[in-house]
Amino acid sequence: MRPILLQGHERSLTQIKFNREGDLLFSCSKDHVINVWFSHNGERLGTYNGHNGTVWTIDVDSQSRYLVSGSADNTLKLWEVSTGKCLFTWEFPTAVKRVSFSDDDEQVVCITEQRMGYQGAIRVFRLNFDGDGKDQDPEPERFFNPIGSKATVCAFTFMKNLIVTGHESGKVALIDVATGDEIQTNERAHMDIITDLQMGPDGTYFITSSKDKVARIHDTKTLRVLKTFSTETPLNSAAIAPNRPYVLLGGGQEAMQVTTTSLRQGKFETRFWHKVFEEEVGRVKGHFGPINTIAAHPAGTGYASGGEDGFVRMHHYDDSYFKSKPYGDLEIDE
Amino acid sequence: MAVPNGVTYDPIDDEIDFSDIDEKYHVESDDGFDNVIVVDGVPVIDRSKLDRLLTKIAKDFTKKGSPIKSDDIFVPWDDAKDKSKGYIFVDLGNPDAAAFAVSALNDYPFDSRHTFSVNRFTDIEKYASLDETYVEPEIEEYQPKEHLRAWLADPQGRDQYVTYRGDDVDIHWHGKPSQCEVAFSKKGWTDLYVSWSPLGTYVATLFRQGVRLWGGPSWEHQQRFAHPFVKLLDFSPCEQYLVTWSHDPITVPPNMPQGPEFFSPEDEGHNIAVWDIKSGHLLRTFPTSAAEADDALTKKQMQWPALKWSPDDKFVARVTPGQQISVYELPGMGLHDKKSMKTEGVVDFEWCPHGEKDRDEAENAKGGKGSKKSRENMLAYWTPEVANQPARVTLVDFPGRKVLRQKNLFNVTECKLFWQNNGDFLCVKVDRHTKTKKSIFCNLEIFRVREKDFPVEVVELKDTVTDFSWEPKGERFAIVSSNDPNLGNPGPGITIKTDISFYQLDRSKNDFRLLRTLASRTSNTIRWSPRGRHVVLATVGSSTKSELEFWDLDFTSEDRREGQASKDEWGSAIQLLGSADHYGVTDVEWDPSGRYLATSASAWRHTLENGYAIWDFRGQEIEKHILDRFKQFIWRPRPRTLLNKEQQKQIRRNLREYSRAFDEEDAAEESNISAELIAHRKRLVDEWNAWRARCRKDISDEKRSRGIRNDGREHGDEEKEEIEEWIDEVIEQTEEVIE
């Protein structure tokens, strides 16, 4: 498997995301720029310029028409994917750490940082696509401050008005955005800050990664922990591979500690674990800094990883990946 | 009943019977008489002699170190006869003085006809009011103790190991993959570390209060040794005695319980204690010898074990550097022959270990069968160069104290003594310096102890030897040598290049010859398998290299018999079986059977990838666990085999048959495992699929309630549209006119 090295960022990656077809890969970085790439050859299609701070998070709708991005310049921006034009900008008192589209593309949830006397907040916006998309309501449809530990990641679930959030304390919660109430919580889901949360193919389960070196698959409805993947390194990202029963985990030692350790110790590898058996099946090396974000191709034909080293590595699986049956003929539902 | 603090007395209380509570909380009221003693056997006298008697008694008391005045003495008087009653009461002022007077003056011959018998007044009271009726002592029901060596009877012949991680101490069984299990686990079992006794009978855990020993299949508490703040411990080779050391000198607080298992005031200020394991009694304490010459030796690390045991547990010896070796006899812990071995300048010594044969002989001799005298203990020590005297290595037998062999050495910087574990050879690693004292090189002086007159062989080397190791029960040894300029000034990131060399005794020429040198490695540790033949070279304690190399020294001659030298080419049988890597390895240890090797990365040394791994002798990884806060891994040692030579030979002869049975077991095990694993995976998959089915139902319910078409977008995957694009590129166009 020969990766395509996407060199378009000058600083470490913060999040990468495929569109639904998987032909485009969006990446954002601390260098204030958002890039979009053709995933099959690694050619850069364009950039989205306008943010004036680290872009922490991006998400693209299912039709690949609109892109939202959240940044440390305290803004949330809506972009037109095809032209790179910024359609609308929302301003907040603090940085935006996470954005996510709903399944029907009509809503966007965003988490803002708890800082400078402002509480961390979760806002849900209803987008208006009539006309050219520039006419957006600057006020959120829903707004609330989650109680307890601050939220770091979130995503919509398949259930109406419910989002899952991951928190700094390691808590996972299911929140009703209409009321801001926690429907379900799992306080001890992780022992440390939750770094990533990605939904399974139909939203009934999701995977979380944490600095406590563990990734877990949770049942969306009950928040019950279904599977646990224990590694020996702090994890920054976890993704679920479509069509094959694997999960992808990435991480590595903190950037500040890396200088004193060699490449080998840093463990900057993408780890493939069997989703059901909780066993490690393989690793992919390449990055020379911690992996910050991983995204799986929606068709299951490849994956991309973005690292602290500023590179995105786009991998297309070899044939052997699809053919190999390391655990024999077992039919595993997705 | 007293009325406390003016509380009004309630007459109702009168009717309640408080006697049970009174009894329970009854306060011994004899406190006031603790300082009074009763002296019996005093002459019966009349009034005229009373003064003289009292003066004499007071004088005698004072003479014995218990000063009293005649006023303190009360003489009971028989008024009827107008004579004294023959006993007196003496008030000593405080209980301690009274206790002293009792011990000092009991059985004191006052004159030819009178002998004092002195008792505490309270004791008299106690015994006088003693119930005189005979009560049949209750015989405690015999409770069978667990067999301390039960683990040896494991039907699968598994070995055990102990791990210490965080606060958890676990004892594991190690065997085939299906037989590995945790035998016992306990949180907070130790405060510092755990340790096995040398034959594996006990596991010792250290607490602030002292050492505890545990054993038997359920790990019951076996013995305790109250040595506060104990830091180090050392067992005697036969597990009869225990030595403990604490940095804090022993103090005996006044309320300290007394008894043979506790420290007494004369132990105060000492650091080292020797205990009898079976009884738990304290045998003797010592000060740390380094404490005597504080400033000179503080730089030097304290030697541990500070007390060295003879291999049969009969003697224990300690060295006072520069002065003497003191040998104490067990079990009394008295100085042997009442004098130490005065040896000017002595630095270090080692007892000669006993081989299997010696032990057999010793056992025979004990049974009175063997006419041959069993081998005497022997010890070797060395003295450095002083003034005109050369440095010297001396072999002395014990208890005979006869010098058996002495060898003079010159230009010596440092010596180290290495006994082969059967006591066949002694290697003295002599670090020598050149005349200018600028460079150091190494000589190995090898004493062949079993032969007449103890012939000495010298192997001269140009480099510095950093590690030396005998093959257990063998005639080979391995050394790590290095000429790296960085040697001696270690820094972070510096890995010292080393050479590993193997030597073997050449029977025909009777000297040690080089078998092979493995040049330019980084290995700094040699670990021989306890059964010999296999050796592991490891790079330990480096942050960049962590290689393990598994070597076989008899690769070609499959069934090497003991003492039968191979006829093949010298050194040709050495073969690398495999190499491996365990990042950050800090400890390497063979299991007692020599089948497995354990490597561990302890959190005591660094915090990267702590954990342990177990390998087979070929370097195949069997298991590996990366565990945070992992601290310690130790195999449980095994005692000497109970089979005699004949039985062992018998087994070796029938090895084929045995191995067939084992092969069958292995095959069964393998199929068993895979069956189990497959069943386990099947179960996991079934669980997962069942859960997914439920999820799908949930989703369709949810969608229906939201009024979305059930077969939404997710099934209607758009068809792949192939767009073929033909691009013609004209690279060059030339027109030629054809004539």
Coordinates of N, CA and C in Angstrom, one line a residue, chain A residues 20-21 62-63 103-105 157-160 202 204-205 213 217 219 221 224 226-227 232 253 261 264-265 267 275-277 279 327 330-334, chain B residues 543-544 546 581-583 608-609 624 626 628 677-678 680-682 684-685 687-696 698-699 702 706 713-714 716-718:
Chain A
R20 N -19.5 12.3 1.2 CA -20.2 11.1 1.3 C -19.8 10.1 0.2
E21 N -19.4 10.6 -1.0 CA -19.0 9.7 -2.0 C -17.5 9.3 -1.8
S62 N -24.1 16.0 3.0 CA -24.1 14.8 2.2 C -24.2 15.0 0.7
Q63 N -24.6 16.2 0.3 CA -24.6 16.5 -1.1 C -23.4 17.2 -1.6
D103 N -28.0 14.4 9.8 CA -28.2 13.5 8.7 C -28.9 14.1 7.5
D104 N -29.9 15.0 7.9 CA -30.7 15.6 6.8 C -30.1 16.9 6.3
D105 N -28.9 17.2 6.7 CA -28.2 18.4 6.2 C -28.8 19.7 6.7
T157 N -27.2 12.1 16.3 CA -27.6 10.6 16.3 C -28.7 10.4 15.3
F158 N -29.1 9.2 15.1 CA -30.2 8.9 14.2 C -31.5 9.2 14.9
M159 N -31.5 9.5 16.2 CA -32.7 9.8 16.9 C -32.9 11.4 16.8
K160 N -34.2 11.7 16.7 CA -34.5 13.1 16.5 C -34.1 14.0 17.7
D202 N -24.6 3.6 10.3 CA -26.0 4.0 10.4 C -26.3 4.8 11.6
T204 N -26.1 4.0 14.7 CA -26.5 3.3 15.9 C -25.4 3.0 16.9
Y205 N -24.2 3.1 16.4 CA -23.1 3.0 17.3 C -22.0 4.0 16.9
K213 N -5.5 6.3 26.2 CA -5.0 5.2 25.4 C -6.0 4.2 25.0
I217 N -16.2 1.5 21.5 CA -17.4 1.6 20.7 C -18.6 1.6 21.6
D219 N -22.9 1.9 22.2 CA -24.3 1.9 21.6 C -24.9 3.3 21.8
K221 N -27.9 4.4 21.6 CA -29.1 4.5 22.4 C -28.9 4.5 23.9
R224 N -24.1 2.2 26.2 CA -23.4 1.0 26.8 C -22.1 0.8 26.0
L226 N -19.7 -1.2 24.0 CA -19.7 -2.5 23.4 C -18.4 -3.1 23.2
K227 N -17.4 -2.3 22.8 CA -16.1 -2.8 22.5 C -15.1 -1.9 23.1
E232 N -1.2 1.3 23.7 CA -0.2 1.8 24.7 C 0.2 3.3 24.4
Q253 N 2.6 10.0 21.2 CA 2.9 10.8 22.3 C 2.7 12.2 22.1
T261 N 12.0 11.6 22.5 CA 11.9 10.2 22.2 C 12.2 10.0 20.7
R264 N 10.5 5.5 16.9 CA 10.0 4.2 17.3 C 9.1 4.2 18.5
Q265 N 9.6 5.1 19.5 CA 8.9 5.1 20.7 C 7.6 5.9 20.6
K267 N 5.3 5.9 18.4 CA 4.2 5.1 18.0 C 3.2 5.9 17.2
K275 N -12.9 -5.0 14.9 CA -14.0 -4.3 15.6 C -14.7 -5.2 16.6
V276 N -14.9 -6.5 16.3 CA -15.7 -7.4 17.2 C -14.8 -8.1 18.1
F277 N -13.6 -8.6 17.7 CA -12.7 -9.4 18.5 C -11.8 -8.6 19.4
E279 N -9.0 -7.3 18.7 CA -7.6 -7.7 18.6 C -7.0 -6.8 17.6
Y327 N -9.7 -14.2 10.1 CA -10.4 -14.9 11.1 C -11.4 -15.9 10.5
L330 N -16.5 -15.6 8.7 CA -17.5 -15.2 9.7 C -18.2 -14.0 9.1
E331 N -19.5 -14.1 9.1 CA -20.3 -13.0 8.6 C -20.5 -12.0 9.7
I332 N -20.0 -10.8 9.5 CA -20.1 -9.8 10.5 C -20.9 -8.7 10.0
D333 N -22.0 -8.4 10.6 CA -22.8 -7.2 10.2 C -22.1 -6.0 10.5
E334 N -22.4 -5.0 9.6 CA -21.7 -3.7 9.9 C -22.2 -3.0 11.1
Chain B
S543 N 18.3 3.6 26.0 CA 17.1 4.2 25.5 C 16.9 4.0 24.0
T544 N 18.0 3.5 23.3 CA 17.9 3.4 21.9 C 17.9 2.0 21.4
S546 N 17.7 -2.2 22.2 CA 17.1 -3.1 23.2 C 17.0 -4.5 22.6
D581 N 13.5 -8.1 20.0 CA 13.6 -6.8 20.5 C 12.5 -6.5 21.5
H582 N 12.9 -6.1 22.7 CA 11.9 -5.7 23.7 C 12.3 -4.3 24.1
Y583 N 11.5 -3.3 23.6 CA 11.9 -1.9 23.8 C 12.0 -1.6 25.3
L608 N 8.6 4.3 29.9 CA 8.1 4.1 28.5 C 7.9 2.6 28.3
E609 N 6.7 2.4 27.8 CA 6.3 1.0 27.5 C 6.7 0.0 28.6
K624 N 3.2 -11.0 25.4 CA 3.8 -9.7 25.7 C 2.6 -8.9 26.3
I626 N 1.9 -5.0 27.7 CA 2.4 -3.6 28.0 C 1.5 -3.1 29.0
D628 N 0.9 -0.2 32.2 CA 1.3 1.0 32.9 C 1.8 0.6 34.3
L677 N -11.1 -21.0 20.7 CA -11.0 -19.6 20.2 C -12.1 -19.4 19.1
I678 N -12.2 -20.4 18.3 CA -13.2 -20.3 17.2 C -14.6 -20.1 17.8
H680 N -15.3 -19.0 20.8 CA -15.3 -17.7 21.4 C -15.7 -16.6 20.3
R681 N -15.0 -16.7 19.2 CA -15.2 -15.7 18.2 C -16.6 -15.8 17.6
K682 N -17.0 -17.0 17.5 CA -18.4 -17.3 16.9 C -19.4 -16.6 17.9
L684 N -18.8 -14.1 19.9 CA -18.7 -12.6 19.7 C -19.5 -12.2 18.5
V685 N -19.3 -12.9 17.4 CA -19.9 -12.5 16.2 C -21.4 -12.6 16.3
E687 N -23.2 -12.4 19.0 CA -23.7 -11.3 19.8 C -23.8 -10.0 19.1
W688 N -22.7 -9.7 18.3 CA -22.7 -8.5 17.6 C -23.8 -8.5 16.5
N689 N -23.9 -9.6 15.8 CA -25.0 -9.6 14.7 C -26.4 -9.4 15.3
A690 N -26.6 -10.1 16.4 CA -27.9 -10.0 17.1 C -28.2 -8.5 17.5
W691 N -27.1 -7.9 18.0 CA -27.3 -6.5 18.4 C -27.5 -5.6 17.2
R692 N -26.8 -5.9 16.1 CA -27.0 -5.1 14.9 C -28.4 -5.2 14.4
A693 N -29.0 -6.5 14.5 CA -30.3 -6.7 14.0 C -31.3 -5.8 14.8
R694 N -31.0 -5.8 16.1 CA -31.9 -4.9 16.9 C -31.8 -3.5 16.5
C695 N -30.6 -3.1 16.2 CA -30.3 -1.7 15.8 C -31.1 -1.3 14.6
R696 N -31.0 -2.3 13.6 CA -31.7 -2.0 12.4 C -33.2 -1.8 12.6
D698 N -34.5 -0.7 15.4 CA -34.6 0.6 16.0 C -34.7 1.7 15.0
I699 N -33.8 1.6 14.0 CA -33.7 2.7 13.0 C -34.9 2.8 12.2
E702 N -37.6 4.3 14.2 CA -37.3 5.8 14.3 C -37.7 6.5 13.1
R706 N -40.6 9.3 12.3 CA -40.3 10.6 11.7 C -40.8 10.8 10.4
R713 N -31.9 7.0 1.5 CA -30.8 7.2 0.6 C -29.8 6.0 0.7
E714 N -29.7 5.5 1.9 CA -28.6 4.6 2.2 C -28.6 3.4 1.3
G716 N -30.3 3.4 -1.7 CA -30.3 3.9 -3.1 C -29.0 4.4 -3.6
D717 N -27.9 3.6 -3.4 CA -26.6 4.1 -3.8 C -26.6 4.5 -5.3
E718 N -26.1 5.6 -5.5 CA -26.1 6.0 -6.9 C -25.2 5.1 -7.7

